[in-house]
Tab-separated table of C-alpha atoms in Angstrom:
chain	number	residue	atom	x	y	z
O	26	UNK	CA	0.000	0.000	0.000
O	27	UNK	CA	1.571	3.654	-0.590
O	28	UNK	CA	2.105	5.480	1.914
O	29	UNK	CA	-0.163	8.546	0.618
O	30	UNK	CA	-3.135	5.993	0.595
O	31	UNK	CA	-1.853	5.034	3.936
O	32	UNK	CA	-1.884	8.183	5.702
O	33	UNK	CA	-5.936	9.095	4.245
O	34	UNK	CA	-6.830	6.027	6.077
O	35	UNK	CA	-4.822	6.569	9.166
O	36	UNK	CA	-6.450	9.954	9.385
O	37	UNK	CA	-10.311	11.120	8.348
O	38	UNK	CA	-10.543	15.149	8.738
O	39	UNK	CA	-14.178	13.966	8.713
O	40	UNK	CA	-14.676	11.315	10.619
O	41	UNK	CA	-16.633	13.151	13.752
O	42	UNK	CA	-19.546	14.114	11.335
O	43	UNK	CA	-20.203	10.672	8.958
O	44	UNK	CA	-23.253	9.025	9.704
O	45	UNK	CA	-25.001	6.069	8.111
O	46	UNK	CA	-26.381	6.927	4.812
O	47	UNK	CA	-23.781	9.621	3.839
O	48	UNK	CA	-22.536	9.589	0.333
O	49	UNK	CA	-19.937	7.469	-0.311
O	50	UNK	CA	-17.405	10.276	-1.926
O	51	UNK	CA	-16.635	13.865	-0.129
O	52	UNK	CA	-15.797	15.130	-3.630
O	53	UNK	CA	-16.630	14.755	-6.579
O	54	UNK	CA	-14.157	16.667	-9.725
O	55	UNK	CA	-14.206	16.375	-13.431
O	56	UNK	CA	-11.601	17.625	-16.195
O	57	UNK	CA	-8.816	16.882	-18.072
O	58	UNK	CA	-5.495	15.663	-16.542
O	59	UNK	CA	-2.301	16.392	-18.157
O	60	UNK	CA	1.274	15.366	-17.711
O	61	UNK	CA	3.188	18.342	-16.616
O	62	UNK	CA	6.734	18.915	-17.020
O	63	UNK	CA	8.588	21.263	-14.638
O	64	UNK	CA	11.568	22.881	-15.386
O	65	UNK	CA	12.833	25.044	-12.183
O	66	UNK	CA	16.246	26.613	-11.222
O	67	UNK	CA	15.610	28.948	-14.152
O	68	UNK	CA	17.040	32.590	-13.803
O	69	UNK	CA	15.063	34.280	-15.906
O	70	UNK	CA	12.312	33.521	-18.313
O	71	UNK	CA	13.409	31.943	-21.512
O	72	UNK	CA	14.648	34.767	-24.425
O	73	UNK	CA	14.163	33.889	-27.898
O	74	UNK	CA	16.976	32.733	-29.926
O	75	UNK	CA	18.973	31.012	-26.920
O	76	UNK	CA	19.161	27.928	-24.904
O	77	UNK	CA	18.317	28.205	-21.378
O	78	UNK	CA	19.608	25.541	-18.684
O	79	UNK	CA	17.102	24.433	-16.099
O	80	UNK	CA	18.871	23.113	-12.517
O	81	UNK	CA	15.941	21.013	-11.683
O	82	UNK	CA	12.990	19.079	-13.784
O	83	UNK	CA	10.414	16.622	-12.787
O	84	UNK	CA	7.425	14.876	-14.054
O	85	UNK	CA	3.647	14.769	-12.510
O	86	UNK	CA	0.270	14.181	-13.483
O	87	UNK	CA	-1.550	17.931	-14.113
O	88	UNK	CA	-4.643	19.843	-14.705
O	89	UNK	CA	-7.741	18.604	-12.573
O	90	UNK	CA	-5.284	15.847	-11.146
O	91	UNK	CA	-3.794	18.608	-9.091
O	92	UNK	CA	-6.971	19.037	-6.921
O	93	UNK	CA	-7.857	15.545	-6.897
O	94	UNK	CA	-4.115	14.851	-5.535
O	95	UNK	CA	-4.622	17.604	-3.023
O	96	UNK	CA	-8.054	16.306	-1.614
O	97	UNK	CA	-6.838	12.680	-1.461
O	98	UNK	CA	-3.682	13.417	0.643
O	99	UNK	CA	-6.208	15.704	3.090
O	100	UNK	CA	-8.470	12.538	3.531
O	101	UNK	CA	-10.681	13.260	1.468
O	102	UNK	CA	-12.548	10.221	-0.470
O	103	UNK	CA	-12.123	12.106	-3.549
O	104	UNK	CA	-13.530	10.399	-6.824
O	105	UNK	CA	-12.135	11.835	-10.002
O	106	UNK	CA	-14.203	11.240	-13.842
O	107	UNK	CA	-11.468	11.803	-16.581
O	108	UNK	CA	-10.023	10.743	-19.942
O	109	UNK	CA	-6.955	9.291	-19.833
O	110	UNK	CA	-4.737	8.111	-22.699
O	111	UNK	CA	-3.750	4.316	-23.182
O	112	UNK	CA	0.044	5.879	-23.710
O	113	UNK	CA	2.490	5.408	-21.192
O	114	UNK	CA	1.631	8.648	-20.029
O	115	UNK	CA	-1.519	8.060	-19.737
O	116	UNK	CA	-0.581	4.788	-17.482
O	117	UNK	CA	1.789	6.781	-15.173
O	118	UNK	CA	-1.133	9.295	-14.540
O	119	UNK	CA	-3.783	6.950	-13.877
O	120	UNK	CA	-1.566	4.690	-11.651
O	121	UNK	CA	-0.649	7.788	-9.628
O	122	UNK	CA	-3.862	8.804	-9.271
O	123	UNK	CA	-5.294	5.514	-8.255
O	124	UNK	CA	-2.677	3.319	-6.807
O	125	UNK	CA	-0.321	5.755	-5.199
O	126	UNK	CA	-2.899	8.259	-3.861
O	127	UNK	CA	-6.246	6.373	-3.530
O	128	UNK	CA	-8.322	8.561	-5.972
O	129	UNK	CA	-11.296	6.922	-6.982
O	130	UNK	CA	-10.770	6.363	-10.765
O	131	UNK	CA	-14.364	4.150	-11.546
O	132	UNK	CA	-16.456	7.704	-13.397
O	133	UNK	CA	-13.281	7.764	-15.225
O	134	UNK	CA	-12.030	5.731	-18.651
O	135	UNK	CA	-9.142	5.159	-20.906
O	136	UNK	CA	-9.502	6.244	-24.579
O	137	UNK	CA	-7.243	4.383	-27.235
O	138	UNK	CA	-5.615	6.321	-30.110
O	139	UNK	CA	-5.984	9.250	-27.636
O	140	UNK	CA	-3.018	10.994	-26.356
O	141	UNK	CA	-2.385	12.390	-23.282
O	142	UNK	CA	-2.117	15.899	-23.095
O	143	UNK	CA	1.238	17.700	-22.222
O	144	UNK	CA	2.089	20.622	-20.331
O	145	UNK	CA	5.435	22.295	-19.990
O	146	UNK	CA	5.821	24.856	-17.159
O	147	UNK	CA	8.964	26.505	-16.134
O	148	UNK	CA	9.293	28.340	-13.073
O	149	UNK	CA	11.612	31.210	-12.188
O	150	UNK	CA	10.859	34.502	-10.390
O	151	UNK	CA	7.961	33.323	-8.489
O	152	UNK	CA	6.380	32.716	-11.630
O	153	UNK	CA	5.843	30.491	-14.481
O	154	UNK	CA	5.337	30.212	-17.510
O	155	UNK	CA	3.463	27.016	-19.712
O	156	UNK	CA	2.881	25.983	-23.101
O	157	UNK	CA	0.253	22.960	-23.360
O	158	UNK	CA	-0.127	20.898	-26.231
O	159	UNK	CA	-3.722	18.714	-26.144
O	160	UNK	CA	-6.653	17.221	-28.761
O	161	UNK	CA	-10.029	17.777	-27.632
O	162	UNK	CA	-10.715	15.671	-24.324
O	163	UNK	CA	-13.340	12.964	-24.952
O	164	UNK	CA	-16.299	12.871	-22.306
O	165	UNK	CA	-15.071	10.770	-19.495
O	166	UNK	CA	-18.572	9.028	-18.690
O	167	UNK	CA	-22.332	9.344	-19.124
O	168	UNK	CA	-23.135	8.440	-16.159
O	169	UNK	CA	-23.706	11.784	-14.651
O	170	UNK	CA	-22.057	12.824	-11.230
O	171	UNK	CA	-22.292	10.153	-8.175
O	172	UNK	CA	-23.525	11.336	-4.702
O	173	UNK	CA	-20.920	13.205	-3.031
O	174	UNK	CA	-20.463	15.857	-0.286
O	175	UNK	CA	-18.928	18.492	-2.389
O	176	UNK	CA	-18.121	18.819	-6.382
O	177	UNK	CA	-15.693	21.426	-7.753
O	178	UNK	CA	-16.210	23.311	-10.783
O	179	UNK	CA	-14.391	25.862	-13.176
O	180	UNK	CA	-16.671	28.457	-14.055
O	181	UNK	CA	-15.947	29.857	-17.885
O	182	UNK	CA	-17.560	32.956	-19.501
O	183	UNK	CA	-21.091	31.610	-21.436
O	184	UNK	CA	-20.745	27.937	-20.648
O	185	UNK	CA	-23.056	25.601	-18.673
O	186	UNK	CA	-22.301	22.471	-17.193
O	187	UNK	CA	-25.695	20.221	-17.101
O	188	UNK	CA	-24.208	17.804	-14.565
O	189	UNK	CA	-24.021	20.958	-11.645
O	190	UNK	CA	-27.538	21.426	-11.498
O	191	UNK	CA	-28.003	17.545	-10.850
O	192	UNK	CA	-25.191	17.697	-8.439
O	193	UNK	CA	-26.713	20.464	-6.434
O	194	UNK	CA	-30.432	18.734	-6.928
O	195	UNK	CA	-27.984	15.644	-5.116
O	196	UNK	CA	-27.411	17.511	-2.547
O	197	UNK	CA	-23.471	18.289	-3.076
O	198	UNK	CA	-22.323	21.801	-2.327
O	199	UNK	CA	-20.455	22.964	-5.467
O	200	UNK	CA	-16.709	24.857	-4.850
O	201	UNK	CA	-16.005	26.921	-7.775
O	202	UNK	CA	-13.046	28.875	-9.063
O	203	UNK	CA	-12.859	30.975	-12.291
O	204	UNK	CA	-10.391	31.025	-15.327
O	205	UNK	CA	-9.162	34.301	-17.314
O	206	UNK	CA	-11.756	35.961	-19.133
O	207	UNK	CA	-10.052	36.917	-23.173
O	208	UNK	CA	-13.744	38.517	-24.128
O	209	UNK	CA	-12.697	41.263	-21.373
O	210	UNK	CA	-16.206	42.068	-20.712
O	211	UNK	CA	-15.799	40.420	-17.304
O	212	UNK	CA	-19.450	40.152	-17.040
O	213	UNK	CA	-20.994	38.338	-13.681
O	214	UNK	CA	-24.128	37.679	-15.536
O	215	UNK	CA	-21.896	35.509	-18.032
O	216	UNK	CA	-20.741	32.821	-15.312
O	217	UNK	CA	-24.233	30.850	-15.585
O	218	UNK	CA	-23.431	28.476	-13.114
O	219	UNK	CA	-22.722	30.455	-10.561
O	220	UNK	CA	-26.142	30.435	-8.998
O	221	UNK	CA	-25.040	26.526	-8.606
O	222	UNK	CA	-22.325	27.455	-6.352
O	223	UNK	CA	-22.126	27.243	-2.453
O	224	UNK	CA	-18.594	28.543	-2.664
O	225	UNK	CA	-16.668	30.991	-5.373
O	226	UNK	CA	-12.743	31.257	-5.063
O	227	UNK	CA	-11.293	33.757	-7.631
O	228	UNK	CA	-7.556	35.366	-7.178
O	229	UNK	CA	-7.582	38.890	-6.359
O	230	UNK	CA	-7.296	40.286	-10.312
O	231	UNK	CA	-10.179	38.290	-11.475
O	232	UNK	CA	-12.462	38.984	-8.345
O	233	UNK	CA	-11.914	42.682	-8.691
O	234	UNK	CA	-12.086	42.239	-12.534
O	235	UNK	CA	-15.502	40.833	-11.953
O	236	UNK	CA	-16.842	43.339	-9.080
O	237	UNK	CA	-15.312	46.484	-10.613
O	238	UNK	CA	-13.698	47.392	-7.750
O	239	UNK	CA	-10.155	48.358	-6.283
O	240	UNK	CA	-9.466	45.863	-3.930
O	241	UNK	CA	-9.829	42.360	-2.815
O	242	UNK	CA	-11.734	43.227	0.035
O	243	UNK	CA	-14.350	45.650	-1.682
O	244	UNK	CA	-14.201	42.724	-4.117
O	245	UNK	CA	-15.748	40.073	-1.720
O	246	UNK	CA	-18.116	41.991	-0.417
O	247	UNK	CA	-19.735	42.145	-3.673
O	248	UNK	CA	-19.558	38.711	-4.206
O	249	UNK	CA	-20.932	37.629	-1.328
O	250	UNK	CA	-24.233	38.881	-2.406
O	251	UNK	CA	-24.015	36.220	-5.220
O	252	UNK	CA	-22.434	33.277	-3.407
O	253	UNK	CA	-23.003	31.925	0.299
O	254	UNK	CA	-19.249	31.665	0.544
O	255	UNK	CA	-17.046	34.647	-1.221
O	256	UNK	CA	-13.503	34.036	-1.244
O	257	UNK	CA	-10.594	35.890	-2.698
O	258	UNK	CA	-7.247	34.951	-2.583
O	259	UNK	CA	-3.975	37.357	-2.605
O	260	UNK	CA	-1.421	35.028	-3.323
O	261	UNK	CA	1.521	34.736	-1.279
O	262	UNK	CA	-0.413	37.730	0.906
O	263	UNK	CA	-3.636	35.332	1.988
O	264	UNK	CA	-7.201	35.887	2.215
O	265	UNK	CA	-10.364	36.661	2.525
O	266	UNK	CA	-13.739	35.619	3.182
O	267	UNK	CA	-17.380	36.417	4.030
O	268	UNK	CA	-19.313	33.284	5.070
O	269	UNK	CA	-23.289	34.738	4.186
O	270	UNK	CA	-24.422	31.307	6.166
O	271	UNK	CA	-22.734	32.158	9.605
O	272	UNK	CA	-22.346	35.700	8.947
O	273	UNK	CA	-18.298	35.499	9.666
O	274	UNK	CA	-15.598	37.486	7.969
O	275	UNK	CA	-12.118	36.707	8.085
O	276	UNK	CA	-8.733	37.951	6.121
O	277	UNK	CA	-5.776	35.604	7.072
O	278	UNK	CA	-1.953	36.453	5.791
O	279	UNK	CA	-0.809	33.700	4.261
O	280	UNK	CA	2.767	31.799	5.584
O	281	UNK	CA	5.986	33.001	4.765
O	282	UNK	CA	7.938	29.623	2.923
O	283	UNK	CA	10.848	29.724	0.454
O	284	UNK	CA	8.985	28.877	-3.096
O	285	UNK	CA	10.000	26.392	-5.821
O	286	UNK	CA	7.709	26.232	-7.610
O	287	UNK	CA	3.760	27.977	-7.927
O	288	UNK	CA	1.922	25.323	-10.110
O	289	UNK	CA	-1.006	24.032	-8.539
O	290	UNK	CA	-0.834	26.378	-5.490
O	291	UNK	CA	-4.214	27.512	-5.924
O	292	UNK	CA	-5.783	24.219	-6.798
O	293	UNK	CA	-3.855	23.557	-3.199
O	294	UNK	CA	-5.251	26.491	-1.547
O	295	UNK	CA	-9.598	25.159	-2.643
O	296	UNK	CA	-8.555	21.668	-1.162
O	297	UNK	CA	-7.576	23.260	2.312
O	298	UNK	CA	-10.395	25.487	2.309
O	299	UNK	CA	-12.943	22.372	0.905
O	300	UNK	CA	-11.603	20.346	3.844
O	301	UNK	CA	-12.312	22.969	6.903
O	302	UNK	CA	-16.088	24.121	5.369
O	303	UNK	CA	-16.827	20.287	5.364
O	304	UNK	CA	-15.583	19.720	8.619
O	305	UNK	CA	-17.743	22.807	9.764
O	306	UNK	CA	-14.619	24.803	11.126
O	307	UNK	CA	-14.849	28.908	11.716
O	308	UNK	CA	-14.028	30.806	8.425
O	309	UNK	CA	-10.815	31.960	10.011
O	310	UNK	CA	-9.363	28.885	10.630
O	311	UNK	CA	-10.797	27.293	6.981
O	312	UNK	CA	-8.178	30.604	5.197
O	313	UNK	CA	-5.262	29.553	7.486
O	314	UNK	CA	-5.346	26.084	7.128
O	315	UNK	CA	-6.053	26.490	3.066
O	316	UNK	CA	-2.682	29.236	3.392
O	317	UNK	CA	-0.748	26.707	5.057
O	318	UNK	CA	-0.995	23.596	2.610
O	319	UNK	CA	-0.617	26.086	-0.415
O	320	UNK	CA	2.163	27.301	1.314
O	321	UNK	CA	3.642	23.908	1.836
O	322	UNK	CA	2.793	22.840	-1.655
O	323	UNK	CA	4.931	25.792	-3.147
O	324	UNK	CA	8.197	24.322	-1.423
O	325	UNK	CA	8.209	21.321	-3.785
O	326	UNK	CA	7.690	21.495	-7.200
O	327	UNK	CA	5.405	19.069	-9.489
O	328	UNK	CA	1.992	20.670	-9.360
O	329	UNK	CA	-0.138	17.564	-8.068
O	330	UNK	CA	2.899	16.030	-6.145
O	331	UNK	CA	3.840	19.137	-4.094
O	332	UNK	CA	0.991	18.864	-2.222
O	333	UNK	CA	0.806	18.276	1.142
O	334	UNK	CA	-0.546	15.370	3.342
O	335	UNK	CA	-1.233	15.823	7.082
O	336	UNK	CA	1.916	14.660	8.108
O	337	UNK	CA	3.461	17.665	6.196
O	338	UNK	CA	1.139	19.768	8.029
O	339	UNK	CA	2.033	17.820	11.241
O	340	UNK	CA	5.806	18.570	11.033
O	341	UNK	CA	5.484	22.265	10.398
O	342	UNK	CA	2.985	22.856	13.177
O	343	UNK	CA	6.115	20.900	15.508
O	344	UNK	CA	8.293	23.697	14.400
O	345	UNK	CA	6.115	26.811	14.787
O	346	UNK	CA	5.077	26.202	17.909
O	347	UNK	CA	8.409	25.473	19.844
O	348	UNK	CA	9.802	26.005	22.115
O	349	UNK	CA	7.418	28.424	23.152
O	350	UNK	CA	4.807	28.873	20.727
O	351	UNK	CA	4.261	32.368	21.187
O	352	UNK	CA	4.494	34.218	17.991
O	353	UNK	CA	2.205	35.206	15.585
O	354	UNK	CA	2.172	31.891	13.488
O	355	UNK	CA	1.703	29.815	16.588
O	356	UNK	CA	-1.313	31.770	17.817
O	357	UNK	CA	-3.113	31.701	14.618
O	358	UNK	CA	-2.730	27.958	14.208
O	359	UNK	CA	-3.666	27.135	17.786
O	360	UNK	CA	-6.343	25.487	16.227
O	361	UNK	CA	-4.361	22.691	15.040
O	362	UNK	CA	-3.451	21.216	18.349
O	363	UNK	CA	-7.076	20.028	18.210
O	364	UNK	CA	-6.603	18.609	14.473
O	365	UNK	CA	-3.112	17.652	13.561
O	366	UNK	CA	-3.285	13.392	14.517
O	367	UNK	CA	-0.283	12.445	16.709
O	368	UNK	CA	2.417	10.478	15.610
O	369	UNK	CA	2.127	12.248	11.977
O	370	UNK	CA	5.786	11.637	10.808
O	371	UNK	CA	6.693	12.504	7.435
O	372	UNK	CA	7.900	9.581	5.338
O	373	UNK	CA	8.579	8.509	2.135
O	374	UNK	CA	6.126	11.120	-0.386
O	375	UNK	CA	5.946	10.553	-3.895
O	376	UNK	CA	7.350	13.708	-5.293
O	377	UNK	CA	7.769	15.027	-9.153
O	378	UNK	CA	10.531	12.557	-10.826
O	379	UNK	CA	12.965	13.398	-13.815
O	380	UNK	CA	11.186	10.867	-16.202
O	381	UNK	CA	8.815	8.085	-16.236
O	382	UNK	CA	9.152	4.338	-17.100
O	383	UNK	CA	12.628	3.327	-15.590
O	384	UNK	CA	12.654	-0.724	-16.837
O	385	UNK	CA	13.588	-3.411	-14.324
O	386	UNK	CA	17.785	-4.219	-14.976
């Protein structure tokens, strides 16, 4: 057994509130998983007409695997419907996924003569940049989205998703982020499914972008007029929130780390914040705990396999609060004394690798 699957099992984030009849998946997630290739250890973004040398490069599954990776190592029982290719990348993805992680793979399906798509991101700066190459994604099922606590959905300008409005009818409370609008209208009114949502999570430019206003926290106000749960995040600066439901606000700074590597941070960041609204923790403590494991993921790089499991989240809360405990950090993660399971020890963590498909000597 790996020892990601391992450590979901050892430790449920929800295990004080399942009851008999519950759904049998937390999340549910659809989309299209790429192979990502990170090149790191760059000093400056690549100039046309040269060859640039990268210190560091490693291999991971991508795209909606990122969140599925991140909910799975949090505990989460986190079922994923995809496409995958029957290449060898698709067969290092979908192992990963499933064997190495304990995704639930069963709404998804392999498509031969299909390739898998491939994404190249190079990090330097604090930044990235990526150039994808992909066919159209078949449909991963028909079968329509299973029962589940929670689905997550990627709003777009004029599209509608048919299988949100069954998932909400289902009872799931739907997380959704946002991508870059190129129309530039920026027009609320144009994100049809957000009347779907429970929960909306744009970044800071595409909140304000949205609300017409100057800052992220004019920005949420607005949108939690539309949305039960507003949040926007600020990057390496943190949060904030307005829960409509409880009637909490909350801006948390997010946790100083030396960054690798930024790819799936915010895909990072939505797991965190998934796992402490399911739980039913304050709004406060759902931004610091969803600042910490994007924080952590950010150290590593490899999109999907920077992210963090509880033992990672165990081992930094050992730090910050000794020998005393009495600065900033520890006070604002008090809460985890209550959360973090004992005897969390970091072990072996399948991490972004250099290439795929070593043969036996």
């Amino acid at each position: 057994m790996s020892t990601s699957s391992t450590v979901a099992k050892l430790f449920d984030p929800l295990a004080d509130i399942r009851l008999p009849g519950d759904p049998e998946y937390d999340v549910y997630l659809t989309g299209t998983v790429f192979l990502d290739m990170i090149f790191t250890g760059l000093d400056h973004a690549p100039v046309r007409g040269t060859e640039n040398w990268a210190r560091g490069m490693g291999l991971s599954p991508g795209g909606i695997a990122n969140m599925a990776t991140a909910l799975a190592r949090l505990g989460l029982r986190t079922t994923l419907a995809s496409a995958f290719g029957t290449d060898l990348y698709g067969d290092y993805c979908w192992d990963s996924l499933s064997g190495s992680e304990g995704v639930d793979l069963s709404h998804s399906r392999r498509v031969v003569g299909w390739h898998s798509p491939v994404t190249v991101s190079m990090a330097y700066e604090g930044e990235r940049t990526m150039v994808t190459h992909e066919h159209p994604s078949p449909p991963p099922c028909t079968c329509g989205p299973p029962r589940s606590r929670a689905c997550v959905a990627t709003l777009e300008p004029g599209r509608q998703d048919d299988w949100l409005s069954k998932a909400e009818r289902q009872g799931s409370k739907i997380f959704a982020d946002v991508g870059w609008d190129d129309s530039g209208r920026w027009d609320p009114a144009a994100l049809r499914d957000l009347g779907h949502c429970h929960v909306f999570l744009p970044n800071a430019t595409e909140a304000q972008h949205y609300t017409r206003t100057d800052s992220p926290q004019e920005a949420v106000r607005v949108l939690a007029e539309l949305v039960p749960i507003a949040v926007v995040t600020m990057g390496p600066e943190g949060a904030v929130a307005i829960d409509s439901v409880t009637g909490e606000t909350a801006e948390v700074p997010g946790v100083p780390v030396r960054a690798m590597d930024p790819t799936g941070a915010g895909d990072v960041f939505v797991a965190g914040f998934m796992t402490g609204t399911l739980a039913g923790w304050p709004l406060a403590d759902r931004l610091a705990f969803a600042n910490l494991t994007a924080a952590l993921s950010v150290e590593h790089f490899g999109g999907s396999l920077a992210a963090p499991g509880w033992p990672e989240v165990a081992a930094w809360w050992q730090t910050v609060r000794r020998p005393h405990g009495s600065g900033e950090l520890a006070r604002r993660y008090a809460f985890l004394d209550e959360l973090v399971p004992s005897g969390q020890v970091p072990g072996p963590r399948l991490r972004a690798v250099p290439t795929i498909g070593f043969r036996g000597e």
